[in-house]
Tab-separated table of C-alpha atoms in Angstrom:
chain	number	residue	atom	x	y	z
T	1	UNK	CA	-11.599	89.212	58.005
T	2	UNK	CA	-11.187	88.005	61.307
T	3	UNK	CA	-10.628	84.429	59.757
T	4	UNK	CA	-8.484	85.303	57.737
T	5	UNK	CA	-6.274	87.026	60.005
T	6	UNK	CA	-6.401	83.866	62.168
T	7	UNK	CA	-4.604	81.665	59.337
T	8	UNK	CA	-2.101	84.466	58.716
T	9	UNK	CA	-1.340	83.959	62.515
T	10	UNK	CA	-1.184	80.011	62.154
T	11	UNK	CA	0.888	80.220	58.964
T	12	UNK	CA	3.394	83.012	60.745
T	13	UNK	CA	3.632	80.893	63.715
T	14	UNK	CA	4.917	77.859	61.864
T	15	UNK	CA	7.088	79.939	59.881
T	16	UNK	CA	8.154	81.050	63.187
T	17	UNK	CA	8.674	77.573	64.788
T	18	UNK	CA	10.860	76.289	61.311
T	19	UNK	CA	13.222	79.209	61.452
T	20	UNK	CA	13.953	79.016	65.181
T	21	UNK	CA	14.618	75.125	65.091
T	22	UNK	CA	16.889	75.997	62.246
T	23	UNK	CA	18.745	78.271	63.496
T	24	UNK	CA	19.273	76.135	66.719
T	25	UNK	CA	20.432	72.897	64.607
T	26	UNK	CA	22.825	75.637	62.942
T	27	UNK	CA	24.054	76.658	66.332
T	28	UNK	CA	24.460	73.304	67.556
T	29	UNK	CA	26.459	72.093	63.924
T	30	UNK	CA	28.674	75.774	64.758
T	31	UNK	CA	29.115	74.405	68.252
T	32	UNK	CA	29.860	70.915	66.849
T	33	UNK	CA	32.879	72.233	64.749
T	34	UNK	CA	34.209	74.898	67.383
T	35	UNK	CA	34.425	71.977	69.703
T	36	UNK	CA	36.320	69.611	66.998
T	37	UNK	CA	38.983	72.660	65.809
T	38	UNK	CA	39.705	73.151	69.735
T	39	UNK	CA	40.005	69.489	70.672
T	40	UNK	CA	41.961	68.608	68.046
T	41	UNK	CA	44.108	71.929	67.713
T	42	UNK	CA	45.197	73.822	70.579
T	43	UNK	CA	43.949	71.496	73.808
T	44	UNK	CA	45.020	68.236	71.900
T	45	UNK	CA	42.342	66.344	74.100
T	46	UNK	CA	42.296	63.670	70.670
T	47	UNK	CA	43.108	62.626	67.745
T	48	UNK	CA	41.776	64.134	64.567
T	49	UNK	CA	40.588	60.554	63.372
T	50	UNK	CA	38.883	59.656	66.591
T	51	UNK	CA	36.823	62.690	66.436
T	52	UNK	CA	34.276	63.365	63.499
T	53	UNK	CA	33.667	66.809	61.941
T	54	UNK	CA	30.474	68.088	60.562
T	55	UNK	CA	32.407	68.850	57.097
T	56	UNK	CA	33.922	64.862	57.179
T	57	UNK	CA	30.471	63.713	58.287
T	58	UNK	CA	29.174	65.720	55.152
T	59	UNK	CA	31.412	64.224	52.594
T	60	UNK	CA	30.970	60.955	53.904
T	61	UNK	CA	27.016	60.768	53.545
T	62	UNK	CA	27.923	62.265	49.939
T	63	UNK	CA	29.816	59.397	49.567
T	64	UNK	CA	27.374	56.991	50.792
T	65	UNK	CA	24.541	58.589	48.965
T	66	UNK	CA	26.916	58.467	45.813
T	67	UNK	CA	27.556	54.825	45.749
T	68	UNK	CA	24.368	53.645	46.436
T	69	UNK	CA	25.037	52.425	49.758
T	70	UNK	CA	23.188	54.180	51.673
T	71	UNK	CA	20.221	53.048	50.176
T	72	UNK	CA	20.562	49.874	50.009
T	73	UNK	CA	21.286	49.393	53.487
T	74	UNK	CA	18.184	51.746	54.353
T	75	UNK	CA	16.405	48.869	52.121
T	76	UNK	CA	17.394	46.086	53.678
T	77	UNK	CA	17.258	47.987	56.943
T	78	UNK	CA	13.349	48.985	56.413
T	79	UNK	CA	12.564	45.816	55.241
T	80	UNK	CA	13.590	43.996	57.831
T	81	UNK	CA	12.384	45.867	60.516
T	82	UNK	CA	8.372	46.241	58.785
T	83	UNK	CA	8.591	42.172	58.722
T	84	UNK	CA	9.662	42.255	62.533
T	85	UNK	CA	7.754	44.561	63.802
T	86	UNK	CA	4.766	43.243	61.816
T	87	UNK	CA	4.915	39.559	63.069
T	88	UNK	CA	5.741	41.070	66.791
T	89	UNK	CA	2.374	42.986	66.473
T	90	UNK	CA	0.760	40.000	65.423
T	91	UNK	CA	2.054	37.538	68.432
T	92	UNK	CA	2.001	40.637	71.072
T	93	UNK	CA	-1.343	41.759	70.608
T	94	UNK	CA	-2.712	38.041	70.949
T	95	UNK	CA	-0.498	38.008	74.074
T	96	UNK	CA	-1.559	40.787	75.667
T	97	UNK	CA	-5.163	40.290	75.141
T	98	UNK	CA	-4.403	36.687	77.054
T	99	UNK	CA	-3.070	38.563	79.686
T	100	UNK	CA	-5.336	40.624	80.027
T	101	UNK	CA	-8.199	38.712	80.031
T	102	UNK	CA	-6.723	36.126	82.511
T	103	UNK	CA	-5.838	37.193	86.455
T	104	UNK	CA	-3.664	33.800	86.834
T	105	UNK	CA	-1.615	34.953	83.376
T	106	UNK	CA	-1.698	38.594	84.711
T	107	UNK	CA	-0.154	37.576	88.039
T	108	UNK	CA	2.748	35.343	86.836
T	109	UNK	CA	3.243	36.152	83.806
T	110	UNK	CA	3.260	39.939	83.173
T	111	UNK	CA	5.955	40.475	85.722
T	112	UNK	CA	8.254	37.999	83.645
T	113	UNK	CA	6.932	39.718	80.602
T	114	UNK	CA	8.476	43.341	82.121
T	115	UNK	CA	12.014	41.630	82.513
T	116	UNK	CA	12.334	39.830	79.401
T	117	UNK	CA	11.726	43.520	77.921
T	118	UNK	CA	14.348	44.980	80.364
T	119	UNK	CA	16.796	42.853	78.664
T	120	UNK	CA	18.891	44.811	76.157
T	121	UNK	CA	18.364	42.948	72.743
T	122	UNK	CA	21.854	42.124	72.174
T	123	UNK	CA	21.503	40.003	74.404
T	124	UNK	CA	19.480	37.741	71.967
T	125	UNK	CA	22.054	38.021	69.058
T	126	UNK	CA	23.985	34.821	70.405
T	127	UNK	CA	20.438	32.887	70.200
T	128	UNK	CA	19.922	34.317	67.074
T	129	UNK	CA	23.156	32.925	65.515
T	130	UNK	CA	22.716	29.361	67.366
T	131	UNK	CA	19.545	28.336	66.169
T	132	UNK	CA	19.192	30.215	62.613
T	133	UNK	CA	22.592	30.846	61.823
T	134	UNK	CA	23.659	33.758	60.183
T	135	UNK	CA	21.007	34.574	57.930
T	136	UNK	CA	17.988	36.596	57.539
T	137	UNK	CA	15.898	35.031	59.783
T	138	UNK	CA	18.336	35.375	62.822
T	139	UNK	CA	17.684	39.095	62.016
T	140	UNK	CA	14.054	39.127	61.990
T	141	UNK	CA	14.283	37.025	65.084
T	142	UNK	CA	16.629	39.475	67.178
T	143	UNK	CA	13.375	41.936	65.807
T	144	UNK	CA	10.649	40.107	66.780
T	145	UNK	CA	11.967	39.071	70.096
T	146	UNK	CA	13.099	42.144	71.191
T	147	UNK	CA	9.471	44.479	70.366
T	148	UNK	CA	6.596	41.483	70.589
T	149	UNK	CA	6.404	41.986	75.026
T	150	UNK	CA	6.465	45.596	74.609
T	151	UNK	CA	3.765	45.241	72.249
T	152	UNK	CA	1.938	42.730	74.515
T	153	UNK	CA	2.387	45.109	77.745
T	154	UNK	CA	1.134	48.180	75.724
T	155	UNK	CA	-2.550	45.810	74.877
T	156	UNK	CA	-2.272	44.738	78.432
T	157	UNK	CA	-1.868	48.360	79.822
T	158	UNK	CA	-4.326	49.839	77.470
T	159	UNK	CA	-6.652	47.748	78.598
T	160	UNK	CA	-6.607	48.017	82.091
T	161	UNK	CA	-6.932	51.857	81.772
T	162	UNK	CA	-10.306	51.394	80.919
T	163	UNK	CA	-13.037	52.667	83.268
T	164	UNK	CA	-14.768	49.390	84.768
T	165	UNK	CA	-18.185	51.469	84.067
T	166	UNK	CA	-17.771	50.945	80.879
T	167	UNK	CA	-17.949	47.123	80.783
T	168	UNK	CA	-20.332	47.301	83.455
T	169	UNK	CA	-22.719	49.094	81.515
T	170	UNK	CA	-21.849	46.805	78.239
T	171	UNK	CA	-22.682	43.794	80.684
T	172	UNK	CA	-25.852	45.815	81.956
T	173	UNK	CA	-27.497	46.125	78.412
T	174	UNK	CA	-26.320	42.689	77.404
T	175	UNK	CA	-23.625	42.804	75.132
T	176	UNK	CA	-22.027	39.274	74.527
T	177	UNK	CA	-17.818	38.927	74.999
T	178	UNK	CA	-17.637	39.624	70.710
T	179	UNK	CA	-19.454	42.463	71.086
T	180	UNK	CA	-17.926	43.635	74.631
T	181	UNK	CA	-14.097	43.879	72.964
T	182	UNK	CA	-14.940	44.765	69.420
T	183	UNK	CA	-17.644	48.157	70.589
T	184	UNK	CA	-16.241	48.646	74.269
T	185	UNK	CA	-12.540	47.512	74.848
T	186	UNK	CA	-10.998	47.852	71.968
T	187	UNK	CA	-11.793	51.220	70.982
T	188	UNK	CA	-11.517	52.658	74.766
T	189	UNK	CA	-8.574	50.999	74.537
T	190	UNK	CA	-7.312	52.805	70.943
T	191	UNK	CA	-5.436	55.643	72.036
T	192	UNK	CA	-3.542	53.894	75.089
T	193	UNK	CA	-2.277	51.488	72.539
T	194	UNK	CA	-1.198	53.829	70.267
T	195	UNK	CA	1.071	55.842	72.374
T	196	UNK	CA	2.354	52.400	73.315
T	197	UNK	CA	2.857	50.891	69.886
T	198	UNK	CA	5.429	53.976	69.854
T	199	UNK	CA	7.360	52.687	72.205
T	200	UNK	CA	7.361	49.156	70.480
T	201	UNK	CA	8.636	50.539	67.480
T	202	UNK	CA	11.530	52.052	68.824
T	203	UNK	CA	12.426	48.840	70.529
T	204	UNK	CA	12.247	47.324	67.049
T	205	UNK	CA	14.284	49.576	65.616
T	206	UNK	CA	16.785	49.277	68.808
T	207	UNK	CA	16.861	45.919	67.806
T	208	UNK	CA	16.953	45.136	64.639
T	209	UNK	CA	20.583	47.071	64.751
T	210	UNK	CA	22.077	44.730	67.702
T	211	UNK	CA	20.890	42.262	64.888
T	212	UNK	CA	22.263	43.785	62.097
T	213	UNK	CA	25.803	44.675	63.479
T	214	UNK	CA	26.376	41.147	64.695
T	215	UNK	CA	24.797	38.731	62.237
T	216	UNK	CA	23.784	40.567	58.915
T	217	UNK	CA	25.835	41.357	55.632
T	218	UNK	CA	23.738	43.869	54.742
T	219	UNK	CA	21.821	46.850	56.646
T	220	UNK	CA	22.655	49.814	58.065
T	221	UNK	CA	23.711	48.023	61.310
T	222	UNK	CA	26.459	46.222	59.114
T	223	UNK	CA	27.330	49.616	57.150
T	224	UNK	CA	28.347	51.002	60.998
T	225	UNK	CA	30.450	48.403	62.044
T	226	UNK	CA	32.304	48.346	58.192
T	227	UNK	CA	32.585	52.050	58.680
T	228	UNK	CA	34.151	50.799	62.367
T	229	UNK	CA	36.629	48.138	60.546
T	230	UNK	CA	37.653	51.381	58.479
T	231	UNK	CA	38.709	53.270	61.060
T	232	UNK	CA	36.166	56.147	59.848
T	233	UNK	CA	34.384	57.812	62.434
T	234	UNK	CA	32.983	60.014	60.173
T	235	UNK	CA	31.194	57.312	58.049
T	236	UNK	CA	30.398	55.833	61.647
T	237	UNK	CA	28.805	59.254	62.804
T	238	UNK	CA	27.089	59.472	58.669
T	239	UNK	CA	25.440	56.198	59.746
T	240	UNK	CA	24.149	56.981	62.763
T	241	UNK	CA	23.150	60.169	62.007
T	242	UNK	CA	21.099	58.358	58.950
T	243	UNK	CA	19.829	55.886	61.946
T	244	UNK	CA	18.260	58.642	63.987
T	245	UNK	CA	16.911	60.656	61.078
T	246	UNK	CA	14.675	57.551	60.110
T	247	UNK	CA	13.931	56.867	63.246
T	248	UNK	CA	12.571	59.939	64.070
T	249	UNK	CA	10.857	60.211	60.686
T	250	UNK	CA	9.085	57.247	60.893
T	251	UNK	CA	7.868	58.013	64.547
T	252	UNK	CA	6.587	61.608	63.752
T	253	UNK	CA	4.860	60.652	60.164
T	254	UNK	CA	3.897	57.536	61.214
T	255	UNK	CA	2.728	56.454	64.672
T	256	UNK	CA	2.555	60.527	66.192
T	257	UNK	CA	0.596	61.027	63.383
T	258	UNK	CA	-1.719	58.653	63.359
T	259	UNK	CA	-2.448	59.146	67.399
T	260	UNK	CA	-2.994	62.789	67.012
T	261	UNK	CA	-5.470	61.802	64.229
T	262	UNK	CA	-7.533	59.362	67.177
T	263	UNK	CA	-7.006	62.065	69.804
T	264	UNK	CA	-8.400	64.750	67.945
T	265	UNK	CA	-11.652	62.741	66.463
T	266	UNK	CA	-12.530	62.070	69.876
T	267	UNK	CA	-12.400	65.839	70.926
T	268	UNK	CA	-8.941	65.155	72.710
């Protein structure tokens, strides 16, 4: 009985927790509106077109939806970014094992390694176009460039996390370098690199947009700035709005779940 009451608590609290956010994305979409009917009505701060509306924004995502736009942007968009993000895990993680297994690299080149990630991804869009042109691979380059150091720095900071007793007692009972990273370092290392790879992902995602919007003739990136060369913010706001949603999606089914998964088999 007592269990039982237990999961009626559980299940009441979550129904709890969906109402309540809910109600507050209600409030904010009410809040959203009041501010649009007042801005553009009686204290004229704009103009009706330079200010979306939740009901535009609405009919616009039909729109998209409709069409088949939407998804085939969110294709091309996805795609992109799992090819990116893929080859930037590959070349980051061999990276930041380098680094961390070498002081001289650690020294000098970690702290170059923090500003090249600094550096807004845009910024690599004119590259981009120079040496690949605009195609796909300028794309997947903006990508690549723009997540593989904060993949590297995650390795490099997971790693360094790790208690020095534990290699000590690796090196104590003998354990060779192969054995020292695949039983000690690498799974110590697990959850630290997990709540970093979040953070590369997001950068990915950052910049796979600054690639889209300047160079690509397809994506979600280009869908915002054709909305732009309409003159329809509320397609512009539709796209972003689609932006954030899979953003967020992929973050929370993805990555947050997997590193609540690792916490929570090793009791944490």
């Amino acid at each position: 009985m007592q269990k039982k009451n237990t999961t009626d608590d559980g299940a009441g609290n979550i129904v709890q927790k969906v109402i309540t956010s809910i109600c507050f994305y209600v409030l904010l979409i009410l809040l959203w509106q009041a501010i649009y009917t007042l801005g553009t009505g009686p204290l004229g701060w704009w103009k009706s077109y330079a200010m979306p509306n939740p009901l535009g924004v609405v009919k616009s995502l039909r729109k998209l939806i409709v069409n088949g736009t939407l998804l085939h942007a969110t294709t091309y968009s996805l795609r992109r970014v799992l090819i990116g993000f893929a080859v930037s895990l590959l070349i980051g993680t061999i990276l930041g094992l380098l680094v961390s297994a070498s002081k001289f690299l650690n020294r000098n080149l970690k702290p170059l390694m923090n500003g090249i990630q600094s550096l807004p991804s845009v910024c690599w869009v004119p590259f981009a176009i120079l040496w690949f042109g605009l195609k796909e691979s300028a794309v997947l380059f903006v990508v690549v460039i723009g997540s593989t150091f904060s993949v590297a720095l995650a390795i490099e900071n997971a790693i360094s996390t790790i208690p020095p007793i534990y290699r000590r007692s690796a090196a104590t009972m003998g354990a060779t370098t192969v054995q020292m990273y695949t039983n000690i370092i690498f799974p110590a290392a697990l959850p630290g690199f997990l709540a970093g790879l979040r953070q590369s992902w997001s950068f990915a995602w950052r910049a796979l947009m600054s690639g889209e919007v300047m160079s690509a003739y397809v994506g979600l990136g280009y869908s915002l700035m054709a909305a732009r060369d309409m003159a329809d913010i509320n397609q512009v706001t539709a796209v972003m709005l689609t932006i954030i949603v899979i953003g967020i999606l992929i973050d929370r089914c993805v990555f947050s779940a997997l590193e609540r998964r690792v916490l929570r088999s090793r009791g944490l």
